[in-house]
Short mmCIF file of C-alpha atoms and ligand atoms in Angstrom, two decimals:
data_model
loop_
_atom_site.label_atom_id
_atom_site.label_comp_id
_atom_site.label_asym_id
_atom_site.label_seq_id
_atom_site.Cartn_x
_atom_site.Cartn_y
_atom_site.Cartn_z
CA MET A 211 -59.13 -116.45 5.55
CA LYS A 212 -59.07 -112.70 5.87
CA LYS A 213 -58.20 -110.91 2.71
CA ALA A 214 -55.26 -108.89 3.43
CA THR A 215 -55.91 -105.29 3.01
CA PRO A 216 -53.77 -103.83 0.10
CA PRO A 217 -51.18 -101.49 1.23
CA LYS A 218 -51.84 -97.89 0.91
CA PRO A 219 -50.43 -96.45 -2.10
CA ILE A 220 -47.28 -94.80 -1.29
CA ASP A 221 -47.25 -91.07 -2.32
CA GLN A 222 -45.93 -90.97 -5.78
CA PRO A 223 -43.86 -88.00 -6.56
CA SER A 224 -45.83 -87.60 -9.69
CA SER A 225 -48.94 -87.17 -7.65
CA PRO A 226 -50.42 -83.70 -8.47
CA THR A 227 -50.89 -82.51 -4.87
CA VAL A 228 -47.31 -83.13 -4.01
CA VAL A 229 -46.20 -81.28 -7.10
CA SER A 230 -48.22 -78.43 -6.47
CA LYS A 231 -47.06 -78.28 -2.78
CA MET A 232 -43.43 -78.32 -4.00
CA ALA A 233 -44.14 -75.66 -6.31
CA ASP A 234 -45.70 -73.59 -3.60
CA GLN A 235 -42.57 -74.12 -1.43
CA LEU A 236 -40.33 -73.19 -4.40
CA HIS A 237 -42.41 -70.06 -4.97
CA GLN A 238 -42.15 -69.20 -1.30
CA ALA A 239 -38.51 -69.65 -1.37
CA TYR A 240 -38.06 -67.57 -4.50
CA ARG A 241 -40.17 -64.73 -3.03
CA GLU A 242 -38.24 -64.81 0.07
CA LEU A 243 -35.09 -64.71 -1.97
CA GLU A 244 -36.66 -61.90 -4.07
CA THR A 245 -37.41 -59.64 -1.02
CA LYS A 246 -34.03 -60.44 0.32
CA PHE A 247 -32.44 -59.55 -2.78
CA GLU A 248 -34.53 -56.32 -2.99
CA SER A 249 -33.52 -55.32 0.50
CA LEU A 250 -29.96 -56.08 -0.25
CA ASN A 251 -30.20 -53.97 -3.37
CA GLN A 252 -31.71 -51.15 -1.42
CA LYS A 253 -29.02 -51.39 1.24
CA LEU A 254 -26.54 -51.34 -1.54
CA GLU A 255 -28.10 -48.38 -3.07
CA GLU A 256 -28.13 -46.54 0.39
CA THR A 257 -24.45 -47.42 0.99
CA ASN A 258 -23.61 -46.19 -2.42
CA GLN A 259 -25.54 -42.96 -1.73
CA GLN A 260 -23.67 -42.55 1.56
CA LEU A 261 -20.38 -43.33 -0.06
CA LYS A 262 -21.05 -40.68 -2.66
CA GLN A 263 -22.20 -38.13 -0.14
CA SER A 264 -19.07 -38.82 1.98
CA LEU A 265 -16.88 -38.68 -1.07
CA ALA A 266 -18.54 -35.33 -1.97
CA GLU A 267 -18.02 -34.01 1.46
CA LYS A 268 -14.36 -35.02 1.51
CA GLU A 269 -13.93 -33.27 -1.86
CA LYS A 270 -15.60 -30.28 -0.46
CA ILE A 271 -13.22 -30.26 2.59
CA THR A 272 -10.32 -30.87 0.31
CA SER A 273 -11.12 -27.99 -2.05
CA PHE A 274 -12.03 -25.80 0.98
CA LEU A 275 -8.54 -26.50 2.40
CA LYS A 276 -7.11 -25.94 -1.03
CA ASN A 277 -8.83 -22.77 -1.43
CA ILE A 278 -7.68 -21.56 1.96
CA LEU A 279 -4.09 -22.44 1.03
CA GLU A 280 -4.27 -20.70 -2.27
CA SER A 281 -5.85 -17.50 -0.76
CA LEU A 282 -3.18 -17.19 1.86
CA THR A 283 -0.79 -14.33 1.24
CA SER A 284 1.85 -16.23 2.89
CA GLY A 285 3.91 -18.80 0.78
CA VAL A 286 3.23 -22.48 1.97
CA LEU A 287 5.20 -25.52 0.79
CA VAL A 288 5.57 -29.02 2.02
CA VAL A 289 8.70 -31.19 1.52
CA ASP A 290 8.44 -35.05 1.78
CA LEU A 291 10.76 -37.34 3.75
CA ALA A 292 13.04 -37.39 0.62
CA GLY A 293 13.28 -33.48 0.66
CA LYS A 294 11.25 -33.10 -2.43
CA ILE A 295 8.63 -30.41 -2.75
CA THR A 296 5.00 -31.95 -2.72
CA MET A 297 2.94 -28.76 -2.28
CA PHE A 298 3.47 -25.20 -3.46
CA ASN A 299 0.78 -22.52 -3.05
CA LYS A 300 0.01 -19.43 -5.19
CA ALA A 301 1.67 -17.05 -2.71
CA ALA A 302 4.74 -19.19 -2.90
CA GLU A 303 4.63 -18.87 -6.62
CA GLU A 304 4.49 -15.13 -6.27
CA ILE A 305 7.31 -14.82 -3.82
CA THR A 306 9.75 -17.18 -5.53
CA GLY A 307 8.77 -16.52 -9.17
CA TYR A 308 8.53 -20.44 -9.80
CA LYS A 309 5.30 -21.99 -10.75
CA ALA A 310 4.01 -25.03 -8.80
CA VAL A 311 4.24 -27.31 -11.83
CA GLU A 312 8.03 -26.38 -12.15
CA VAL A 313 8.89 -27.26 -8.60
CA VAL A 314 6.53 -30.01 -7.36
CA GLY A 315 8.55 -33.26 -7.26
CA ARG A 316 11.83 -31.44 -7.41
CA PRO A 317 14.43 -31.28 -4.49
CA TYR A 318 13.79 -28.27 -2.16
CA SER A 319 17.50 -27.71 -2.05
CA GLU A 320 17.58 -26.94 -5.76
CA ILE A 321 14.73 -24.45 -5.57
CA ILE A 322 14.08 -22.63 -2.44
CA GLY A 323 16.94 -23.90 -0.48
CA LYS A 324 19.35 -22.60 -3.12
CA ASN A 325 22.54 -20.63 -1.89
CA ILE A 326 20.93 -20.15 1.58
CA ASP A 327 21.91 -20.68 5.01
CA LYS A 328 21.83 -24.44 5.65
CA GLU A 329 20.86 -23.94 9.24
CA LEU A 330 17.79 -21.90 8.35
CA ASN A 331 15.59 -24.13 6.24
CA ALA A 332 13.12 -26.91 5.97
CA LEU A 333 15.67 -29.59 5.47
CA LYS A 334 17.22 -28.89 8.67
CA THR A 335 13.81 -29.31 10.30
CA LEU A 336 13.47 -32.59 8.37
CA LYS A 337 16.77 -33.71 9.94
CA THR A 338 16.33 -32.53 13.40
CA LYS A 339 12.56 -32.44 13.76
CA THR A 340 12.88 -29.01 15.36
CA PRO A 341 10.81 -26.21 13.98
CA HIS A 342 12.06 -22.65 13.08
CA ILE A 343 9.78 -20.14 14.39
CA ASP A 344 9.59 -16.62 13.03
CA GLU A 345 13.02 -16.45 11.62
CA GLU A 346 14.49 -14.44 8.73
CA ARG A 347 16.74 -15.32 5.81
CA GLU A 348 17.17 -14.45 2.28
CA LEU A 349 15.89 -16.24 -0.72
CA LEU A 350 17.18 -16.17 -4.35
CA ASN A 351 14.07 -15.98 -6.45
CA LYS A 352 13.81 -17.46 -10.07
CA ASN A 353 15.30 -14.29 -11.45
CA GLY A 354 18.23 -14.47 -9.28
CA ALA A 355 17.28 -11.43 -7.12
CA LYS A 356 17.52 -11.66 -3.39
CA VAL A 357 14.36 -11.52 -1.43
CA PRO A 358 14.21 -11.06 2.37
CA LEU A 359 12.02 -13.64 3.90
CA GLY A 360 10.30 -14.13 7.12
CA PHE A 361 9.62 -17.85 7.76
CA SER A 362 8.56 -20.77 9.99
CA THR A 363 8.83 -24.37 9.58
CA ALA A 364 7.28 -27.35 11.44
CA PRO A 365 7.52 -31.21 11.08
CA LEU A 366 4.47 -32.52 9.38
CA VAL A 367 3.08 -35.64 11.21
CA ASP A 368 0.12 -37.99 10.76
CA SER A 369 -2.49 -38.77 13.42
CA GLU A 370 -0.28 -41.38 14.74
CA GLY A 371 2.62 -39.09 15.15
CA ALA A 372 4.72 -40.54 12.24
CA LEU A 373 6.81 -37.98 10.37
CA LEU A 374 5.40 -37.22 6.84
CA GLY A 375 7.68 -34.22 5.98
CA VAL A 376 7.87 -30.58 6.67
CA VAL A 377 5.65 -27.78 6.13
CA GLU A 378 7.29 -24.30 5.68
CA ILE A 379 5.42 -20.87 5.73
CA PHE A 380 7.15 -17.73 4.46
CA PHE A 381 6.34 -14.23 3.43
CA ASP A 382 8.17 -11.40 1.65
CA LEU A 383 9.75 -8.95 3.80
CA SER A 384 10.87 -6.39 1.26
CA LYS A 385 8.18 -3.96 2.09
CA ILE A 386 8.72 -4.13 5.79
CA LYS A 387 12.49 -3.76 5.21
CA LYS A 388 11.94 -0.79 3.12
CA LEU A 389 9.70 0.80 5.72
CA GLU A 390 12.26 0.01 8.47
CA ASP A 391 14.91 1.77 6.39
CA GLU A 392 12.59 4.73 5.73
CA VAL A 393 12.01 4.97 9.59
CA SER A 394 15.54 4.95 10.36
CA ARG A 395 16.36 7.49 7.68
CA VAL A 396 13.49 9.68 9.04
CA LYS A 397 14.79 9.43 12.52
CA THR A 398 18.24 10.43 11.37
CA LEU A 399 16.77 13.33 9.38
CA ALA A 400 14.56 14.29 12.28
CA ALA A 401 17.74 14.57 14.45
CA LEU A 402 19.58 16.44 11.79
CA GLY A 403 16.52 18.72 11.45
CA GLU A 404 16.57 19.54 15.05
CA MET A 405 20.26 20.56 14.87
CA ALA A 406 19.55 22.52 11.69
CA ALA A 407 16.75 24.35 13.45
CA THR A 408 19.17 25.34 16.19
CA VAL A 409 21.56 26.67 13.77
CA ALA A 410 18.77 28.42 11.85
CA HIS A 411 17.59 30.04 14.96
CA GLU A 412 21.15 31.41 15.47
CA VAL A 413 21.31 32.55 11.97
CA ARG A 414 18.10 34.52 12.18
CA ASN A 415 19.29 37.49 14.28
CA PRO A 416 22.36 38.33 12.28
CA LEU A 417 20.21 37.93 9.14
CA GLY A 418 17.80 40.51 10.54
CA GLY A 419 20.77 42.82 10.99
CA ILE A 420 21.93 42.33 7.47
CA THR A 421 18.55 43.08 6.12
CA GLY A 422 18.29 46.24 8.11
CA PHE A 423 21.70 47.66 7.08
CA ALA A 424 21.22 46.55 3.42
CA ASP A 425 17.78 48.43 3.48
CA LEU A 426 19.65 51.49 4.82
CA LEU A 427 22.22 51.38 2.19
CA ASN A 428 19.51 50.79 -0.49
CA LYS A 429 17.96 54.01 0.61
CA GLU A 430 21.23 55.93 0.62
CA ILE A 431 22.42 55.03 -2.70
CA ALA A 432 20.86 56.68 -5.69
CA GLU A 433 19.24 54.70 -8.43
CA SER A 434 21.75 55.86 -10.98
CA ASP A 435 24.60 54.41 -8.85
CA SER A 436 26.14 51.33 -10.43
CA ARG A 437 26.65 49.99 -6.86
CA LYS A 438 22.78 49.84 -6.36
CA GLN A 439 22.78 46.41 -8.14
CA TYR A 440 25.07 44.99 -5.45
CA VAL A 441 22.83 46.14 -2.66
CA LYS A 442 19.71 44.70 -4.51
CA LYS A 443 21.63 41.33 -4.77
CA ILE A 444 22.42 41.46 -1.11
CA ILE A 445 18.78 42.01 -0.26
CA GLU A 446 17.56 39.30 -2.67
CA GLY A 447 20.06 36.76 -1.11
CA VAL A 448 19.05 37.61 2.32
CA GLU A 449 15.37 37.21 1.43
CA ASN A 450 16.04 33.78 0.06
CA LEU A 451 18.08 32.87 3.21
CA ASN A 452 15.16 34.10 5.42
CA ARG A 453 12.67 31.93 3.57
CA THR A 454 14.81 28.85 4.23
CA VAL A 455 15.43 29.71 7.75
CA LYS A 456 11.72 30.19 8.16
CA ASN A 457 10.85 26.91 6.63
CA LEU A 458 13.38 25.11 8.86
CA LEU A 459 11.99 26.67 12.01
CA THR A 460 8.33 25.96 10.92
CA TYR A 461 9.17 22.53 10.11
CA ALA A 462 11.16 21.65 13.00
CA ARG A 463 8.76 23.19 15.51
CA MET A 464 5.28 22.09 16.39
CA ILE A 465 3.34 24.81 14.54
CA LYS A 466 0.43 26.48 16.09
CA VAL A 467 -1.92 28.18 13.73
CA ALA A 468 -4.40 30.95 14.67
CA PRO A 469 -6.94 30.90 12.03
CA GLN A 470 -8.85 34.04 11.41
CA GLU A 471 -11.53 35.15 8.89
CA VAL A 472 -9.61 36.61 5.87
CA ASN A 473 -10.70 37.93 2.50
CA LEU A 474 -8.93 35.38 0.56
CA THR A 475 -8.99 37.29 -2.73
CA ARG A 476 -7.27 40.30 -1.25
CA PHE A 477 -4.88 38.00 0.73
CA LEU A 478 -3.80 36.20 -2.47
CA ASP A 479 -3.51 39.57 -4.39
CA GLU A 480 -1.04 40.75 -1.86
CA VAL A 481 1.15 37.54 -1.69
CA VAL A 482 1.14 37.33 -5.54
CA LYS A 483 2.01 40.98 -5.91
CA PHE A 484 4.91 40.61 -3.55
CA TYR A 485 6.07 37.63 -5.41
CA GLU A 486 5.81 39.40 -8.70
CA MET A 487 8.11 41.99 -7.62
CA ASP A 488 10.72 39.32 -6.85
CA LEU A 489 10.15 37.81 -10.43
CA GLN A 490 10.60 41.13 -12.06
CA ARG A 491 13.72 41.76 -10.07
CA GLU A 492 15.10 38.49 -11.19
CA LYS A 493 13.79 38.98 -14.73
CA LYS A 494 12.01 35.88 -14.83
CA ASN A 495 9.82 35.18 -17.81
CA ILE A 496 6.87 34.09 -15.72
CA VAL A 497 3.25 35.16 -15.85
CA ILE A 498 1.00 34.60 -12.92
CA LEU A 499 -2.65 34.27 -13.94
CA ARG A 500 -5.21 34.92 -11.27
CA GLU A 501 -8.39 33.01 -11.67
CA TYR A 502 -10.32 33.93 -8.52
CA VAL A 503 -13.14 35.79 -9.99
CA ARG A 504 -15.19 36.32 -6.85
CA PRO A 505 -14.11 39.65 -5.08
CA GLU A 506 -15.34 38.32 -1.82
CA LEU A 507 -14.02 34.89 -0.98
CA LYS A 508 -13.76 34.32 2.68
CA ALA A 509 -11.44 31.71 4.20
CA LYS A 510 -10.40 30.89 7.81
CA ILE A 511 -6.58 30.80 7.72
CA ASP A 512 -3.64 31.90 9.63
CA PRO A 513 -2.44 34.71 7.23
CA GLU A 514 1.30 34.44 8.35
CA HIS A 515 1.48 30.74 7.83
CA PHE A 516 -0.57 30.73 4.61
CA ARG A 517 1.62 33.33 3.13
CA GLN A 518 4.39 30.79 3.54
CA VAL A 519 2.28 28.11 1.88
CA VAL A 520 1.65 30.24 -1.19
CA LEU A 521 5.08 31.58 -1.46
CA ASN A 522 6.71 28.20 -1.31
CA LEU A 523 4.26 26.85 -3.96
CA LEU A 524 5.09 29.84 -6.22
CA GLN A 525 8.70 29.27 -5.74
CA ASN A 526 8.42 25.58 -6.59
CA ALA A 527 6.33 26.56 -9.61
CA THR A 528 8.91 29.07 -10.79
CA GLN A 529 11.82 26.66 -10.16
CA SER A 530 10.20 24.04 -12.51
CA MET A 531 10.20 26.51 -15.38
CA PRO A 532 13.76 27.93 -15.82
CA LYS A 533 12.73 29.08 -19.29
CA GLY A 534 9.68 30.84 -18.09
CA GLY A 535 6.00 29.80 -18.23
CA LYS A 536 2.55 30.13 -16.68
CA VAL A 537 1.37 29.88 -13.20
CA LYS A 538 -2.39 29.74 -12.62
CA ILE A 539 -3.85 30.49 -9.13
CA SER A 540 -7.62 29.72 -8.64
CA ALA A 541 -9.71 29.71 -5.62
CA GLU A 542 -13.25 28.71 -5.43
CA TYR A 543 -15.84 27.04 -3.18
CA ALA A 544 -16.75 23.53 -4.27
CA ARG A 545 -18.49 20.44 -2.98
CA ASP A 546 -16.20 17.77 -1.72
CA GLN A 547 -17.86 14.66 -3.18
CA LYS A 548 -16.22 12.40 -0.53
CA ILE A 549 -17.70 14.04 2.44
CA LYS A 550 -20.64 15.86 0.57
CA GLN A 551 -19.69 19.17 2.07
CA GLU A 552 -18.63 22.64 0.71
CA LYS A 553 -15.01 23.39 0.94
CA LEU A 554 -12.61 25.91 -0.30
CA PHE A 555 -10.31 24.85 -3.05
CA LEU A 556 -7.10 26.64 -3.71
CA LYS A 557 -5.22 25.43 -6.72
CA ILE A 558 -1.69 26.55 -7.95
CA ALA A 559 -0.82 25.08 -11.42
CA ASP A 560 2.36 25.49 -13.35
CA SER A 561 3.42 24.54 -16.93
CA GLY A 562 6.68 23.39 -15.76
CA SER A 563 8.85 20.23 -15.79
CA GLY A 564 6.27 18.06 -13.73
CA MET A 565 7.41 15.14 -11.58
CA SER A 566 7.99 11.47 -12.10
CA LYS A 567 6.08 9.00 -9.86
CA GLU A 568 9.24 8.56 -7.72
CA VAL A 569 9.56 12.20 -6.99
CA LEU A 570 5.78 12.77 -6.46
CA ASP A 571 5.93 9.93 -3.83
CA LYS A 572 8.73 11.58 -1.87
CA MET A 573 7.93 15.15 -2.37
CA PHE A 574 6.44 15.63 1.29
CA THR A 575 9.36 13.79 2.87
CA PRO A 576 11.36 16.30 4.75
CA PHE A 577 14.71 17.07 3.24
CA PHE A 578 13.92 15.41 -0.08
CA THR A 579 14.94 17.61 -2.91
CA THR A 580 16.00 17.19 -6.55
CA LYS A 581 17.59 20.58 -6.66
CA GLU A 582 21.03 21.62 -6.17
CA GLY A 583 20.82 23.81 -3.03
CA GLY A 584 17.22 22.81 -2.37
CA THR A 585 16.30 22.37 1.29
CA GLY A 586 13.60 19.79 0.68
CA LEU A 587 11.39 21.48 3.33
CA GLY A 588 8.92 23.45 1.19
CA MET A 589 6.42 20.79 0.61
CA ALA A 590 6.89 19.18 4.07
CA THR A 591 6.34 22.56 5.76
CA ILE A 592 3.28 23.28 3.56
CA LYS A 593 1.68 19.96 4.39
CA LYS A 594 2.23 20.51 7.95
CA ILE A 595 0.56 24.01 7.83
CA VAL A 596 -2.27 22.84 5.70
CA GLU A 597 -3.07 19.84 8.04
CA ALA A 598 -2.86 22.22 11.04
CA HIS A 599 -5.76 23.98 9.30
CA GLN A 600 -7.68 20.66 8.99
CA GLY A 601 -7.08 20.88 5.30
CA GLU A 602 -5.91 18.44 2.68
CA ILE A 603 -3.30 18.68 -0.03
CA LYS A 604 -3.20 16.82 -3.38
CA VAL A 605 -0.73 16.95 -6.09
CA ASN A 606 -1.14 15.97 -9.79
CA SER A 607 1.74 16.16 -11.97
CA GLU A 608 2.94 14.97 -15.34
CA VAL A 609 6.54 15.03 -16.65
CA GLY A 610 7.02 17.66 -19.14
CA LYS A 611 3.35 18.97 -18.78
CA GLY A 612 3.36 20.67 -15.39
CA THR A 613 2.18 20.38 -11.92
CA GLU A 614 -1.09 21.22 -10.07
CA VAL A 615 -1.29 21.53 -6.31
CA GLU A 616 -4.72 21.49 -4.84
CA ILE A 617 -5.37 22.51 -1.21
CA SER A 618 -8.77 21.97 0.22
CA LEU A 619 -9.82 23.77 3.43
CA PRO A 620 -13.01 23.28 5.53
CA LEU A 621 -15.26 26.30 5.65
CA PHE A 622 -15.39 27.62 9.13
P1 ADP B 116 12.87 22.10 -2.55
O1 ADP B 116 12.05 23.02 -3.29
O2 ADP B 116 13.83 22.70 -1.55
O3 ADP B 116 13.51 21.10 -3.43
P2 ADP B 116 10.34 21.12 -1.81
O4 ADP B 116 9.85 20.36 -0.50
O5 ADP B 116 9.66 22.46 -2.07
O6 ADP B 116 11.84 21.19 -1.70
O7 ADP B 116 10.01 20.20 -2.98
C1 ADP B 116 10.60 18.94 -2.99
C2 ADP B 116 10.77 18.43 -4.53
O8 ADP B 116 9.54 18.18 -5.01
C3 ADP B 116 11.51 19.43 -5.27
O9 ADP B 116 12.95 19.24 -5.20
C4 ADP B 116 10.97 18.91 -6.69
O10 ADP B 116 11.66 17.89 -7.26
C5 ADP B 116 9.56 18.53 -6.40
N1 ADP B 116 8.65 19.63 -6.71
C6 ADP B 116 7.99 20.35 -5.88
N2 ADP B 116 7.09 21.16 -6.51
C7 ADP B 116 7.27 21.06 -7.81
C8 ADP B 116 6.78 21.62 -8.96
N3 ADP B 116 5.82 22.64 -9.01
N4 ADP B 116 7.17 21.08 -10.14
C9 ADP B 116 8.05 20.20 -10.24
N5 ADP B 116 8.59 19.56 -9.21
C10 ADP B 116 8.20 19.91 -7.95
MG1 MG B 117 10.55 24.25 -2.70
#
């Protein structure tokens, strides 16, 4: 009998080859898992990085938008659907007097909508969804003062068109309103000025007559005659009137200057001497100091008009010193630092009352005067004449100390 062949031994799990194979597979799987994990990790890292970047970008955009809002000179505010303020920029703080921290979260109607036309505000836009464009209304600021506002409102919607609230943009109209008032005042004044000029023109001829006859009388009456004083008073009064009339006419007309080369030293001397006679006659305790040392100081000016400039300045200086004082006149060539060119500087300084900032701001406005019986045309006329000479005029003044007027003229 054939001996049966023994069955092949079945692979035992404990056989070393099998174990190592399994270990290999395990290793393999582990390595695969490891690389997968690594790549996942890397991906995570990348996503993280991207997220960070996009977050930083978003932050940059947000802060950029915020910077824009904060840098705007117009007030910007946002109200939500409940009518509460959610955004309030810096200009809004400046215009209303409220700080953003005080108003954010509070009802619009309690802050900016206080006491105002209910038809003209952001809440109306919230209700009707119709914008206000370039309208005007008044605002009560934190101090309770009224501020004229220019404003626009618009519904604030998201990308799907859903209403989120209302945005309002507003700006302070005070300065513009003031300017408008000023313009209308100047217009009225200009019309009045024209009328005054017509009257002045009519007055001029009879004035000439009075001067002539008064001069005749003056010559005929002896110095010892007590009536001489009366005649002198008449002449004085007429001279003053003449000056006013001349200012009015110069101011109302377009002036035409005919500059010519003039020896300024001599010219100033003549005008000052003439004025000193006036001062003596009126017994004013005023000393005029001449500080133009150069005997030859040439200028290109219209002598007739410039005489008026110097006389008006001397008159203002005198009037600012009712108890007397000093007037200093100086003239010199100097370099204008701004345009780096030589110019002629003429200065008239007094030790009088000086001017407050308000007066200083308005002194060139026609008909502005602080004097009883003043015309307010002296400085306006001076400015017109100086500018017709391509010159500039500057005034420095301090209350209680005095005033210095500086005229600079181009050299031919
Ligand atoms: P008026 O002399 O008729 O008042 P002006 O145009 O000459 O008009 O001057 C306008 C105003 O400017 C004066 O009323 C005065 O308040 C002020 N002012 C001008 N010059 C002087 C000065 N030297 N010192 C003080 N105030 C002056
Ligand atoms: Mg004057």
